[in-house]
PDB file of C-alpha atoms and ligand atoms in Angstrom:
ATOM      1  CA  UNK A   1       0.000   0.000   0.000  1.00 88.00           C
ATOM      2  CA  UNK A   2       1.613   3.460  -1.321  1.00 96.00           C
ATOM      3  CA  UNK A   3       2.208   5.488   2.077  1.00 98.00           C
ATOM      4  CA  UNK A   4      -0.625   8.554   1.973  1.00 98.00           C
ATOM      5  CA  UNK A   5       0.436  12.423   2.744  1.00 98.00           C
ATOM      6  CA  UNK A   6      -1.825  15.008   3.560  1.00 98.00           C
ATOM      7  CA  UNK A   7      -1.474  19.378   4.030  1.00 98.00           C
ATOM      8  CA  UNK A   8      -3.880  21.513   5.157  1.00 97.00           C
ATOM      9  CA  UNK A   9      -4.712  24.729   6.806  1.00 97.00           C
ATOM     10  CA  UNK A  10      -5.433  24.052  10.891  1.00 98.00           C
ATOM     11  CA  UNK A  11      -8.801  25.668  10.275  1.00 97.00           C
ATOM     12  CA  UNK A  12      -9.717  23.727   7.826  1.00 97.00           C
ATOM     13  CA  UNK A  13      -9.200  20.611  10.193  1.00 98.00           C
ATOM     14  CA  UNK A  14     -10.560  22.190  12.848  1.00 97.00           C
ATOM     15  CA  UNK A  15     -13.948  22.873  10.964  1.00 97.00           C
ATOM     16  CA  UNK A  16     -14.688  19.350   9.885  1.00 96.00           C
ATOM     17  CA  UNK A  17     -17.190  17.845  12.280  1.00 94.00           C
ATOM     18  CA  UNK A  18     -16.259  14.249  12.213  1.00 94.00           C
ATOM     19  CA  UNK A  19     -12.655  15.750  13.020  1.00 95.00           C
ATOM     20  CA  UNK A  20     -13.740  17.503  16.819  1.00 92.00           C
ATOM     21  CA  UNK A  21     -11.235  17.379  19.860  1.00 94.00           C
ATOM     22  CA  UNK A  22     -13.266  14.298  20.876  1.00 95.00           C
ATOM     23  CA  UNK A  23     -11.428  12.333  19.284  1.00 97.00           C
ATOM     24  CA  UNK A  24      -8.106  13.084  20.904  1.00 97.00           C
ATOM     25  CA  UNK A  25      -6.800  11.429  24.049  1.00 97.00           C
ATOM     26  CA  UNK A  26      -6.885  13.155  27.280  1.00 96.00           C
ATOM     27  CA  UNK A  27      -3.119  13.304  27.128  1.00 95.00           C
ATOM     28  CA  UNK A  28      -3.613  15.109  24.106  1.00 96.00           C
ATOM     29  CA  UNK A  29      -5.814  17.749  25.870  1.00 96.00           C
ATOM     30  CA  UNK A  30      -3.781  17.697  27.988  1.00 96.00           C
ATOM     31  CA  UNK A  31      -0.756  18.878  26.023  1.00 96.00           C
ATOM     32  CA  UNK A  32      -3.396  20.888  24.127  1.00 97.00           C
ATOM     33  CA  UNK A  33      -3.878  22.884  26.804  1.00 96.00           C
ATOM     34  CA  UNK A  34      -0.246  23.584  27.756  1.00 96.00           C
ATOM     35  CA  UNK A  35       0.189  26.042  24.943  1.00 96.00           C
ATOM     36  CA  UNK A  36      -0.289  29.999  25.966  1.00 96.00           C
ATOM     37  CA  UNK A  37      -0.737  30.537  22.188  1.00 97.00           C
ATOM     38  CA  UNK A  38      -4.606  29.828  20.961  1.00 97.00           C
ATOM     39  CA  UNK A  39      -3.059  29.557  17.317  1.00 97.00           C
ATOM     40  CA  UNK A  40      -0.522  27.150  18.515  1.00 97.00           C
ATOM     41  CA  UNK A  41      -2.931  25.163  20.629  1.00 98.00           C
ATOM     42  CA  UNK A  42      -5.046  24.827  17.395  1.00 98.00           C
ATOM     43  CA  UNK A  43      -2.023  23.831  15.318  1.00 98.00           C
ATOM     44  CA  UNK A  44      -1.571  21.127  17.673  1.00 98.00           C
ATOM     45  CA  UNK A  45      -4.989  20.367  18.014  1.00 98.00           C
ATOM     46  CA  UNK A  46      -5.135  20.355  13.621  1.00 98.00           C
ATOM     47  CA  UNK A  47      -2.101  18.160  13.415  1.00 98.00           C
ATOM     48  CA  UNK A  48      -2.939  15.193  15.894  1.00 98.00           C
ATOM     49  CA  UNK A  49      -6.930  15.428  13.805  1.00 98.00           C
ATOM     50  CA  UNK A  50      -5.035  15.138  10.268  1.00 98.00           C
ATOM     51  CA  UNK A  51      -3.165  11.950  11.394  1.00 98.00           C
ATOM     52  CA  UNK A  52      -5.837  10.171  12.124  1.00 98.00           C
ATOM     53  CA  UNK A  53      -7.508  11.172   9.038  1.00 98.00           C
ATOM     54  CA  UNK A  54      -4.844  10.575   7.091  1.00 98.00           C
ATOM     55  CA  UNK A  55      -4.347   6.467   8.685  1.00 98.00           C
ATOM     56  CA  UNK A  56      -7.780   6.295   8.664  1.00 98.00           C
ATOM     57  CA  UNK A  57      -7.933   6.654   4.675  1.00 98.00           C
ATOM     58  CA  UNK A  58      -5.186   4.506   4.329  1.00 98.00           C
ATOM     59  CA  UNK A  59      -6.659   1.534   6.582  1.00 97.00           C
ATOM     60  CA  UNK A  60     -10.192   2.038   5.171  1.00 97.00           C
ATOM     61  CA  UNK A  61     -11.080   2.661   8.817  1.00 96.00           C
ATOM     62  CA  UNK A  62     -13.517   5.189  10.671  1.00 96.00           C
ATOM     63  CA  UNK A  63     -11.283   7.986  12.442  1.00 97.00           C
ATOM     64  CA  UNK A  64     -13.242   7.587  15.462  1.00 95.00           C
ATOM     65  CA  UNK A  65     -11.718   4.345  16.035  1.00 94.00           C
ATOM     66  CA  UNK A  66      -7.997   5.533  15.911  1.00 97.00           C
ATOM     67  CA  UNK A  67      -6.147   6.555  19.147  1.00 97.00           C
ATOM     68  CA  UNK A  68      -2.904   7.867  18.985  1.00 97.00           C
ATOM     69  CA  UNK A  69      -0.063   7.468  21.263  1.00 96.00           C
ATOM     70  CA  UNK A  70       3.409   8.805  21.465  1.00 94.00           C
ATOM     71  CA  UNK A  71       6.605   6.991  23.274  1.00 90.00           C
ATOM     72  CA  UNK A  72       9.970   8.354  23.404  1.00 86.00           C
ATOM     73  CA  UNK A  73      12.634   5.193  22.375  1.00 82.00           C
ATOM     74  CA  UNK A  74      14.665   7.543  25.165  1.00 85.00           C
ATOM     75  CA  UNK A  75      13.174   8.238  27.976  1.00 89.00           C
ATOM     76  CA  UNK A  76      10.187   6.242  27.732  1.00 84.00           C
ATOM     77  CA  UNK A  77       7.588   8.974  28.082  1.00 88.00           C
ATOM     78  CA  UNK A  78       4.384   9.067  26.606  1.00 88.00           C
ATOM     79  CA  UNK A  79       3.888  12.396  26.223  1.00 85.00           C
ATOM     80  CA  UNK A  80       6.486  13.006  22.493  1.00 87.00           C
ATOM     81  CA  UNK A  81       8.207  11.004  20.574  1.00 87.00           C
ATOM     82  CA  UNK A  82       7.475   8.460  18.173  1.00 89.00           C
ATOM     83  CA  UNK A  83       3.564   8.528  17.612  1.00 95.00           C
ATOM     84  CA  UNK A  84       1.678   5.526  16.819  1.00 96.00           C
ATOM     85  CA  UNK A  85      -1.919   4.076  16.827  1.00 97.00           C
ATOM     86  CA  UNK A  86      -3.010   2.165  19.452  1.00 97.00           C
ATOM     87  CA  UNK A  87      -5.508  -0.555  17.222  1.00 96.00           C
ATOM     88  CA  UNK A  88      -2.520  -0.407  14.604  1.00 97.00           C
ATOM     89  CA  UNK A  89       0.668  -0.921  15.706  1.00 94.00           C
ATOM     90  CA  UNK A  90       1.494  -1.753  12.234  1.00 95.00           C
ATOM     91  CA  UNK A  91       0.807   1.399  10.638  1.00 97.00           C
ATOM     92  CA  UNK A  92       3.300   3.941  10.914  1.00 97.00           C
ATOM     93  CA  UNK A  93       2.563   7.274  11.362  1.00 98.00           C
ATOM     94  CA  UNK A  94       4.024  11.053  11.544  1.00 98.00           C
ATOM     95  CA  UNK A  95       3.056  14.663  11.815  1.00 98.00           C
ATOM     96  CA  UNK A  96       4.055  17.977  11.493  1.00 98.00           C
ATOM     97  CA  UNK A  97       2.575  21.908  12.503  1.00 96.00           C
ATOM     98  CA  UNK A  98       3.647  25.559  11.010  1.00 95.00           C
ATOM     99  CA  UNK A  99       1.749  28.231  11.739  1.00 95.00           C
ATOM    100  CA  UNK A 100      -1.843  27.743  10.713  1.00 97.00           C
ATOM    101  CA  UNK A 101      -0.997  24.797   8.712  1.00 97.00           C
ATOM    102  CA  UNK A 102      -0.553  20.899   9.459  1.00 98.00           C
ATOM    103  CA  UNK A 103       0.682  17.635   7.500  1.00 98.00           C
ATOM    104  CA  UNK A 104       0.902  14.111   8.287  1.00 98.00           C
ATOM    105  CA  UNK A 105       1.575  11.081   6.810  1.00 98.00           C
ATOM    106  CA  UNK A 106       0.545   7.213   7.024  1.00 98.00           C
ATOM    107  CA  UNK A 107       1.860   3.589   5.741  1.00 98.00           C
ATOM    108  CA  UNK A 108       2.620   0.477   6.433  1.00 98.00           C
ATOM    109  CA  UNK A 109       6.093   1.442   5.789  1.00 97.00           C
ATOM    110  CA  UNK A 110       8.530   3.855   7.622  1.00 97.00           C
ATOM    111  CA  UNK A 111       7.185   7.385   6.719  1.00 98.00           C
ATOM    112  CA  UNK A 112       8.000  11.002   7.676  1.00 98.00           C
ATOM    113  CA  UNK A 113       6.289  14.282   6.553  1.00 98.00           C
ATOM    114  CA  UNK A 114       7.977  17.754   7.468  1.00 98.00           C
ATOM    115  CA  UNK A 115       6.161  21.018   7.127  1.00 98.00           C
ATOM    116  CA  UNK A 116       8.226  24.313   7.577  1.00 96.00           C
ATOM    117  CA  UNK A 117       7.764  27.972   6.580  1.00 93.00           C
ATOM    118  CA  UNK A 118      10.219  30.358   5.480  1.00 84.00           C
ATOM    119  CA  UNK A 119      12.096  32.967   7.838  1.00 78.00           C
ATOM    120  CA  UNK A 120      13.651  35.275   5.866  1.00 76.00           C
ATOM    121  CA  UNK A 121      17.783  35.034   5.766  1.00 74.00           C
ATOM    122  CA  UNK A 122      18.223  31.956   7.949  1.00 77.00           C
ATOM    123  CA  UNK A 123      21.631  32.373   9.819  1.00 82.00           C
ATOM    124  CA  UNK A 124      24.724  30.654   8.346  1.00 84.00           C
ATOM    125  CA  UNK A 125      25.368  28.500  11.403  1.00 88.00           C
ATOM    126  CA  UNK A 126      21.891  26.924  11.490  1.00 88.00           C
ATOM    127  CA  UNK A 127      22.596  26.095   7.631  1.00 91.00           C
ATOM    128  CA  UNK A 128      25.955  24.878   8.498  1.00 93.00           C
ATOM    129  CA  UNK A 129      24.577  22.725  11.191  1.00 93.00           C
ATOM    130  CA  UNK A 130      21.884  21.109   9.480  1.00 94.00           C
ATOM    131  CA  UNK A 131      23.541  20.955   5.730  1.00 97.00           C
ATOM    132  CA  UNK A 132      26.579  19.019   4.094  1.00 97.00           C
ATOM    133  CA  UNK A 133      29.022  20.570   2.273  1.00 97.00           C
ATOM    134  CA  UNK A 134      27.435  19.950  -1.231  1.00 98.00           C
ATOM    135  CA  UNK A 135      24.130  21.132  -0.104  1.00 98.00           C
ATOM    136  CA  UNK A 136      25.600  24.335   1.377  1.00 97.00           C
ATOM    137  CA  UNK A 137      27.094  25.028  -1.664  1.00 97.00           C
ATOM    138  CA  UNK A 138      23.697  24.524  -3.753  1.00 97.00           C
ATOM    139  CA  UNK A 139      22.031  27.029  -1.188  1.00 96.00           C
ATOM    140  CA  UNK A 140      24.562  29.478  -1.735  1.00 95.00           C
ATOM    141  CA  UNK A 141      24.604  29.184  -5.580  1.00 96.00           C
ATOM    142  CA  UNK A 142      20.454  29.630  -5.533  1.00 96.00           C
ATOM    143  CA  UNK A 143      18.625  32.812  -6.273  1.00 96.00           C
ATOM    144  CA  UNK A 144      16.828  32.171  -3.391  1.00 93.00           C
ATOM    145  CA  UNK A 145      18.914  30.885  -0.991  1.00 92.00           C
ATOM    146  CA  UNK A 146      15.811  30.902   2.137  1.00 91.00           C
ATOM    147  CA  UNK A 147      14.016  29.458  -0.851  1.00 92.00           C
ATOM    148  CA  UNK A 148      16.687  26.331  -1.240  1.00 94.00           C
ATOM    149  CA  UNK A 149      17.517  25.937   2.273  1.00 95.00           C
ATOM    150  CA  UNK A 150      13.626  25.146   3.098  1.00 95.00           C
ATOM    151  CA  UNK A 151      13.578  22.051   0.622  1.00 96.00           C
ATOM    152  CA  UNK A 152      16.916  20.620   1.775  1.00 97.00           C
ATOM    153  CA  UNK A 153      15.232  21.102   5.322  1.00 96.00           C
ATOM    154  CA  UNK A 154      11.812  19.882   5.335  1.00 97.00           C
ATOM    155  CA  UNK A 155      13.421  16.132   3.246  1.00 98.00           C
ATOM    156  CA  UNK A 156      15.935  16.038   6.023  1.00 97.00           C
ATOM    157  CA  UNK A 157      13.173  16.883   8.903  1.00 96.00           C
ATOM    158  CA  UNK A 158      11.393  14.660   7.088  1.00 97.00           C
ATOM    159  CA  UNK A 159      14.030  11.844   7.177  1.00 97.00           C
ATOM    160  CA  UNK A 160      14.513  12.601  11.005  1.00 95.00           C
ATOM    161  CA  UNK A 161      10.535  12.023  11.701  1.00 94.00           C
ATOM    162  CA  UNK A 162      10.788   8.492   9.895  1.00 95.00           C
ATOM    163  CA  UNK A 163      14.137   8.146  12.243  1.00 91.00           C
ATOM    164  CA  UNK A 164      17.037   7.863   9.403  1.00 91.00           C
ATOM    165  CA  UNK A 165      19.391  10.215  11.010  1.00 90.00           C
ATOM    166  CA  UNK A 166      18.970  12.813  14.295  1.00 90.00           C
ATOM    167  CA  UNK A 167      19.100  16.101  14.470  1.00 88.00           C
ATOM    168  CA  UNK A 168      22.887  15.758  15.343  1.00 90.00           C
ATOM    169  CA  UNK A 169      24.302  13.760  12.269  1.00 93.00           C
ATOM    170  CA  UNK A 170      22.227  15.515   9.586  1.00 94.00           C
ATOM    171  CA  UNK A 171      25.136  16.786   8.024  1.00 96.00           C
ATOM    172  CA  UNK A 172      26.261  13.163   7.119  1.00 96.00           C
ATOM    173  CA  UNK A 173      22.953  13.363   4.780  1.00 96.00           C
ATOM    174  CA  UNK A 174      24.340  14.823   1.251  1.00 97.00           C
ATOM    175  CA  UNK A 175      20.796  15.913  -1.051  1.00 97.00           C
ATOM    176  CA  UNK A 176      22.846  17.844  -2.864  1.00 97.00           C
ATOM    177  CA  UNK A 177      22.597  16.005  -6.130  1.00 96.00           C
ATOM    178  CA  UNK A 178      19.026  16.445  -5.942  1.00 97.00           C
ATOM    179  CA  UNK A 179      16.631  19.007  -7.506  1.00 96.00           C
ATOM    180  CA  UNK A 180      16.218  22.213  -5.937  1.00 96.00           C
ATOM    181  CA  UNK A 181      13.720  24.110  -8.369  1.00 95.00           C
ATOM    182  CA  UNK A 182      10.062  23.127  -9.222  1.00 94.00           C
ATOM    183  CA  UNK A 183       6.802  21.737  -7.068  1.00 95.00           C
ATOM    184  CA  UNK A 184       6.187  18.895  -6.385  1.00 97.00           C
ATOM    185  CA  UNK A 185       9.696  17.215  -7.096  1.00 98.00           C
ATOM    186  CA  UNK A 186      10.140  13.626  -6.190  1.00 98.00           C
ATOM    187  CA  UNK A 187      13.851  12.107  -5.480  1.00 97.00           C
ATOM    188  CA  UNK A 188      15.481   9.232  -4.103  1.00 98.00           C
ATOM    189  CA  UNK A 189      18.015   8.816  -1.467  1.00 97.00           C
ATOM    190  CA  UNK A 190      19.621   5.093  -0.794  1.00 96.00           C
ATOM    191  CA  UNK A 191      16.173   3.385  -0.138  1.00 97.00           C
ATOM    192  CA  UNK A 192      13.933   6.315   0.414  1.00 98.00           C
ATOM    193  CA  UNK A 193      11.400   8.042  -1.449  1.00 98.00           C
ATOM    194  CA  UNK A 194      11.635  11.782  -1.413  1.00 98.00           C
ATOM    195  CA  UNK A 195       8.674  13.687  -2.148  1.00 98.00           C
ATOM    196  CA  UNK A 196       8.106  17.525  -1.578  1.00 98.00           C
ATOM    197  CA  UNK A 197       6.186  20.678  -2.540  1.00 98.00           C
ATOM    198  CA  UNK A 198       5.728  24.011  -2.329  1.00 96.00           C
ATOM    199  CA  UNK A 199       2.279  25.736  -1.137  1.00 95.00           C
ATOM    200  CA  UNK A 200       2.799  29.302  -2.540  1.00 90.00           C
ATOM    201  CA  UNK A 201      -1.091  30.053  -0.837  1.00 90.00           C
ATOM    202  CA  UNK A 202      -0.086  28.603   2.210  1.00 91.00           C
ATOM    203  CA  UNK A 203       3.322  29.850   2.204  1.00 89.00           C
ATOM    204  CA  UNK A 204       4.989  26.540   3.260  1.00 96.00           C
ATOM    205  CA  UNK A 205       6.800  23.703   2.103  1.00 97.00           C
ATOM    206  CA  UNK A 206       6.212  20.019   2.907  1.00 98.00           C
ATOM    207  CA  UNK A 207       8.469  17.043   2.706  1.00 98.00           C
ATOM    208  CA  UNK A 208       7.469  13.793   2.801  1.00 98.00           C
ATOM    209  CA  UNK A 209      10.236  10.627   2.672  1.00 98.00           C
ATOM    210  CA  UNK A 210       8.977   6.934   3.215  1.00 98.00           C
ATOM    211  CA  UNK A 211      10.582   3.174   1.408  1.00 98.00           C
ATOM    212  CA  UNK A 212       7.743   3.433  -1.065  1.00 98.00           C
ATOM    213  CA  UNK A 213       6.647   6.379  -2.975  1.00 98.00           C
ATOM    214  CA  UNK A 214       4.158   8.557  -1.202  1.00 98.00           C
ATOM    215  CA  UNK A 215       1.250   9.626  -2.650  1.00 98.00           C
ATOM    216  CA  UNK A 216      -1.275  12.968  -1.295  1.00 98.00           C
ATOM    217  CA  UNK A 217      -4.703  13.317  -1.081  1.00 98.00           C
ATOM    218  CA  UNK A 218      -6.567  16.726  -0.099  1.00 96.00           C
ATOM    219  CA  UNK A 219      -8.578  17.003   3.125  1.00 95.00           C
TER     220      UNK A 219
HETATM  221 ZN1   ZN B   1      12.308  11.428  25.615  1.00 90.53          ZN
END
């Protein structure tokens, strides 16, 4: 089954009926209500709806019948990290908030979706943390370099959600042979499938990276 992607803007999540905050878990509320930000409460809200939305079209299942849990591989807390569904351990599973907009992502293969939004003239240090050589050098050479930098980052955020590489070694990942220019542009890298896009109305850009090639579907 081709892993299934989906973007959207928080309030459109949020205004779908069959997608209410009773479906989350009350350690979901819970974490809900933790944010001083309404807008960032709702992005989290949006994002932990779209999941289940988005595994519940790819398991040909009601979304009321979906819970989703999160465990940390390091600390073994329940409360981030790795999410996963509770009736489907075998699914795999990953989200992602911006500001007013939310992706996710769901397979039965390792999947990880990214969704980022530009700041304009992103230092050179976080580029030089986060980017090999190759790919700094591609950045540079770009007309837009804030423009480049955001594709290189949402496939390698992307690659960290489906747990590739960490936040620490992502300079060891070289997409610098890939395309830079044009939406939606599908790569490869070793085993994975690279797909990303951007969403000039939404002013984002979304990566997606899973074994098989992903495929997206609107809300
Ligand atoms: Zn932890």
């Amino acid at each position: 089954m081709t892993p299934l992607a989906m973007m959207a803007d928080s309030a459109e999540v949020l205004a779908r009926p069959d997608l209410g905050e009773h479906l989350l878990t009350p350690l979901e509320r819970e974490r809900a209500g933790r944010f001083r930000l309404e807008s960032s409460r709702a992005d989290f809200v949006a994002a932990h709806l779209l999941v289940r939305e988005c595994a519940a079209r790819l398991l040909g299942l009601p979304v009321a019948g979906l819970t989703l849990l999160q465990r940390c591989p390091d600390c073994a807390r329940d409360d981030h990290g790795k999410p996963y569904l509770a009736e489907h351990p075998e699914a795999q599973v990953s989200l992602s908030h911006g500001r007013g907009v939310v992706a996710a992502a769901a397979g039965l293969q390792p999947v990880g979706v990214d969704v980022e939004q530009p700041s304009k003239g992103t230092a050179a240090e976080v580029m030089e943390r986060v980017l090999s050589a190759g790919e700094l050098r591609r950045v540079r050479e770009h007309a837009e370099p804030d423009r480049a930098f955001l594709r290189l980052w949402v496939r390698k955020e992307a690659m960290v959600k489906l747990g590739r590489t960490t936040l620490d070694t992502l300079t060891e990942i070289d997409l610098s042979g890939l395309e830079l220019d044009g939406s939606p542009l599908r790569g490869r890298y070793g085993d994975l499938h690279l797909l990303d896009w951007e969403d000039e109305l939404r002013g984002a850009a979304v990566g997606v990276v899973s074994t098989e090639a992903p495929r997206v579907e609107q809300l």
